[in-house]
Short mmCIF file of C-alpha atoms in Angstrom, two decimals:
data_model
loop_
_atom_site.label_atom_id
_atom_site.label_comp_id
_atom_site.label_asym_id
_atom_site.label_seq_id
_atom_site.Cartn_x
_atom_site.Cartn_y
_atom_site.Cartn_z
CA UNK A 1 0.00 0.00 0.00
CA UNK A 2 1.17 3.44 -1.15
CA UNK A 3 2.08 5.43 1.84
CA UNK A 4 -0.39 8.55 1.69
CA UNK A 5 1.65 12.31 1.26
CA UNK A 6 0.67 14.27 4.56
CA UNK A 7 2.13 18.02 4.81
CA UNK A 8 2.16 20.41 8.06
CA UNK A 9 1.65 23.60 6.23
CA UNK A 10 3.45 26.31 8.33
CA UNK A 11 4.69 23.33 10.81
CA UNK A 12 6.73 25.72 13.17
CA UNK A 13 8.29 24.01 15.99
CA UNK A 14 5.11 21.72 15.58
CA UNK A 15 5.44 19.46 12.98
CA UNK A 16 2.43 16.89 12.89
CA UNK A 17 3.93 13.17 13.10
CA UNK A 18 3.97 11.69 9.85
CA UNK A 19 4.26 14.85 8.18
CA UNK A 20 6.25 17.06 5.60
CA UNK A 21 6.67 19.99 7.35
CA UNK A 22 6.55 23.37 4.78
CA UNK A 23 7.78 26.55 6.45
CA UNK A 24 8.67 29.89 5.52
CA UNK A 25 11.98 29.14 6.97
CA UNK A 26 13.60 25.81 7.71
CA UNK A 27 16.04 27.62 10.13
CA UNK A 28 14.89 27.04 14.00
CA UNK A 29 11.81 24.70 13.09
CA UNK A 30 10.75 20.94 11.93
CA UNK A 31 10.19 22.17 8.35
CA UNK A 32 11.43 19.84 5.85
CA UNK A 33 11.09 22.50 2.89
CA UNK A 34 11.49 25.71 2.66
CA UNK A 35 8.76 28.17 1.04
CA UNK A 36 6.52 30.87 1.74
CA UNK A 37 3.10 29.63 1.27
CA UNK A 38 2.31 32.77 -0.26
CA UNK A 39 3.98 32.37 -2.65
CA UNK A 40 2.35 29.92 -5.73
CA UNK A 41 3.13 27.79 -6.48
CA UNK A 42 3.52 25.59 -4.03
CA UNK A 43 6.31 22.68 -4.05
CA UNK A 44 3.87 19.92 -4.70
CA UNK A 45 2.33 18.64 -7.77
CA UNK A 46 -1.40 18.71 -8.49
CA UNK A 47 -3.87 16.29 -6.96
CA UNK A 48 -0.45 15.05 -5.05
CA UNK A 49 -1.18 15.52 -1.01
CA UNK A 50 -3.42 13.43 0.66
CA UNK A 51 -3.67 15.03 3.93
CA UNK A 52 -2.58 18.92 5.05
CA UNK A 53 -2.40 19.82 9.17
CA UNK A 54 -2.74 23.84 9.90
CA UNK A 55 -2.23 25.62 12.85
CA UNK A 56 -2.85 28.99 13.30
CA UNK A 57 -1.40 30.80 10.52
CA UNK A 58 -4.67 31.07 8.55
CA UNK A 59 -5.29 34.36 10.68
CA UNK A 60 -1.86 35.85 9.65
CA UNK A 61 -2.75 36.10 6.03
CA UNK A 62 -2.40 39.29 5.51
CA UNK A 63 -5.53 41.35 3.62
CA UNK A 64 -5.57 42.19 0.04
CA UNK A 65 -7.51 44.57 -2.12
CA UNK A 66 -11.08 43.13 -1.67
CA UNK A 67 -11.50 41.08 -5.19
CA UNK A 68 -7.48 39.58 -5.25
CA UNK A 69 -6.95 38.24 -1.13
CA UNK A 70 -3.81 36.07 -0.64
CA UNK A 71 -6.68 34.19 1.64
CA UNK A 72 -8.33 32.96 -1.82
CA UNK A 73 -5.33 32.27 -3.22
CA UNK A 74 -4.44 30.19 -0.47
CA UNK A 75 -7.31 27.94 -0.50
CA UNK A 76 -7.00 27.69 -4.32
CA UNK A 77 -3.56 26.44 -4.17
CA UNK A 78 -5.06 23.82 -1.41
CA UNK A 79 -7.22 23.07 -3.80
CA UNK A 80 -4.77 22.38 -6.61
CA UNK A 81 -2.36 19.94 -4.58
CA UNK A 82 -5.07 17.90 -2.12
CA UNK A 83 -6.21 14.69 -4.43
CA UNK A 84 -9.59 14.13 -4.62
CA UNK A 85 -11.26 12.75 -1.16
CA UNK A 86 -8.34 14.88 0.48
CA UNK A 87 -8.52 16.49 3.96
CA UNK A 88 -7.53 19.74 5.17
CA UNK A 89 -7.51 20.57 9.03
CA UNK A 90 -7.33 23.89 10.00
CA UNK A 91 -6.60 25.48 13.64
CA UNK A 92 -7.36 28.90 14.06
CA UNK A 93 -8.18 31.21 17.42
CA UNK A 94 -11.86 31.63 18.02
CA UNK A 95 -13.46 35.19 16.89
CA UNK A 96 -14.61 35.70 20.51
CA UNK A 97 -11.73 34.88 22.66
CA UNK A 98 -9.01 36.87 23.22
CA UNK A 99 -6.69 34.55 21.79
CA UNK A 100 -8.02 35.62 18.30
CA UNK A 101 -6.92 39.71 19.77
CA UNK A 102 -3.77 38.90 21.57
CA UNK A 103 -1.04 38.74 19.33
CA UNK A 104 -0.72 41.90 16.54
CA UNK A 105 0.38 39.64 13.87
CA UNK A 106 -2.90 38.58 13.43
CA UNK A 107 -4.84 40.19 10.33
CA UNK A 108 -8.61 38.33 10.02
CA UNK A 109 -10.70 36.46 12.39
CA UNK A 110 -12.03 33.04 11.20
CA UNK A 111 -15.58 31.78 11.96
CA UNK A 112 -17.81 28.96 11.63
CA UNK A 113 -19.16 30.25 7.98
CA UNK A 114 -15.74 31.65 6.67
CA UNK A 115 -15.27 28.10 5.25
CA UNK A 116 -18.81 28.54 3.62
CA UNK A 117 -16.92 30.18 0.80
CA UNK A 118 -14.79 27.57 -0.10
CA UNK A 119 -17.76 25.72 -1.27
CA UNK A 120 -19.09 26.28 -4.68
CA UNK A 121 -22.63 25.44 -4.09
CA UNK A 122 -22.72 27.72 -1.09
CA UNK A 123 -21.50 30.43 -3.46
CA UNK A 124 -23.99 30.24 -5.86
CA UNK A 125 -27.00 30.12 -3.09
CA UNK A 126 -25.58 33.48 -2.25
CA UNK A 127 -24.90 34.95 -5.56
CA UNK A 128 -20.94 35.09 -4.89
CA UNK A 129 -19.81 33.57 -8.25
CA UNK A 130 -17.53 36.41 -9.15
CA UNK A 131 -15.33 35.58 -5.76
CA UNK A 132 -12.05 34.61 -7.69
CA UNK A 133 -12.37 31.24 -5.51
CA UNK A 134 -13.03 27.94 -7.77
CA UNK A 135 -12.47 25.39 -4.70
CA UNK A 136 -15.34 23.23 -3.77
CA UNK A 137 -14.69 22.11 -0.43
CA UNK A 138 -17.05 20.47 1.85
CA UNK A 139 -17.05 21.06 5.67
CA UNK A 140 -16.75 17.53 7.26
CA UNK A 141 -16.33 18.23 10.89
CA UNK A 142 -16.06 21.68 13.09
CA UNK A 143 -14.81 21.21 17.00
CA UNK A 144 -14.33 23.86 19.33
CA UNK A 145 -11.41 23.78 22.16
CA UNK A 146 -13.58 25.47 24.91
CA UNK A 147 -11.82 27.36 27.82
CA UNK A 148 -10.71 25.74 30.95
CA UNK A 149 -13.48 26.65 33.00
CA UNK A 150 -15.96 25.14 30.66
CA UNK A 151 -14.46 21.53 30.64
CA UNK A 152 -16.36 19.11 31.77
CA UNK A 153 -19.75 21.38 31.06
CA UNK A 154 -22.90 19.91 29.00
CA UNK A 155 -22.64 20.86 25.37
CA UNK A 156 -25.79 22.96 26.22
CA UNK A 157 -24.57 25.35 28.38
CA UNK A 158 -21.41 25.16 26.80
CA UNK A 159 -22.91 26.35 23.27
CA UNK A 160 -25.26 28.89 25.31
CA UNK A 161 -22.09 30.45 27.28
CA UNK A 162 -20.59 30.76 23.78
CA UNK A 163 -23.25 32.78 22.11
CA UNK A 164 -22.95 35.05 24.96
CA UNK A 165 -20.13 35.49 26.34
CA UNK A 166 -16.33 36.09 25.13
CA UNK A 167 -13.56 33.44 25.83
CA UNK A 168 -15.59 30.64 26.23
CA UNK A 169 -14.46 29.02 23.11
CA UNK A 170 -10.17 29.15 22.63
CA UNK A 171 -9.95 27.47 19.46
CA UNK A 172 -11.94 26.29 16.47
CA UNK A 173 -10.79 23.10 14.67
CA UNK A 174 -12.38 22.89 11.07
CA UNK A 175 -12.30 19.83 8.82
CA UNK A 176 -12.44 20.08 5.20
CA UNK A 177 -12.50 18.00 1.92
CA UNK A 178 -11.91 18.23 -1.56
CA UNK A 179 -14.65 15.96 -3.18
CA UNK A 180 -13.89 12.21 -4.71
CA UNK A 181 -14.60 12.89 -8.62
#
């Protein structure tokens, strides 16, 4: 059995077992290669990765001018290199917790529906077409890490607390796929 490609995108000092590890830098972290993920293309061919890991770098992607975003070029270069039926997990700070406000490197807060627009069909529902985006990702699982104070609570309260209050959710963990042809 082939063994599948996995990559770390922006690994850090926290390269995912099993991974390539792709960093801006390979000086003083795990990466393997070298490259500035914005930057396209990347060092993979297309339909070649399986799996990608990402943690918290989606909210450093700096803003562009409205119509061109490095953010959509991001997720169309995902697009290109994930094989069909391949994952992407992404790690990003919550939008209400202060993790998402503490450090001044961060540029965008990610949500729930910010993967919406990775999805083609969910584009044309909302008349987005013209979005320079031509993914079609599907959202396959979405888990919050939920402050320490709410371990342990019942999913209830938990999502109630959320809706109303800041910092009750840390971090959101999002799941995507690129569809089997």
């Amino acid at each position: 059995m082939k063994e599948k490609k996995r990559v770390d995108l922006e690994c850090g000092n926290n390269k995912q077992k099993g991974f390539i590890g792709i960093d801006i830098t390979k000086i003083g972290t795990q990466a393997d290669i070298a490259h500035n993920l914005l930057t396209f293309p990347w060092p993979f061919d297309d339909n070649s990765v399986d799996e990608t890991f990402c943690s918290h770098f989606l909210e450093h992607i700096p803003h562009g001018d409205g119509y061109h975003d490095p953010f959509w070029d991001f997720f169309n270069e995902l697009w290109r290199i994930l094989k069909p039926g391949g994952i992407a997990k992404f790690v990003t700070p919550y939008y209400a917790s202060v993790r998402a406000f503490q450090d001044p490197t961060h540029t965008r807060m990610i949500t729930e529906p910010t993967y919406n627009y990775f999805n083609k069909a969910w584009r044309a529902m909302n008349k987005l077409e013209h979005y320079p985006i031509h993914s079609e990702f599907n959202i396959i699982k979405i888990d919050h890490a939920v402050s320490e104070e709410m371990n342990g609570k019942a999913a209830d309260a938990v999502s109630y607390q959320a809706l109303h209050f800041w910092n009750v959710i840390m971090d959101i963990m999002v799941t995507i796929q690129k569809p089997k042809k």
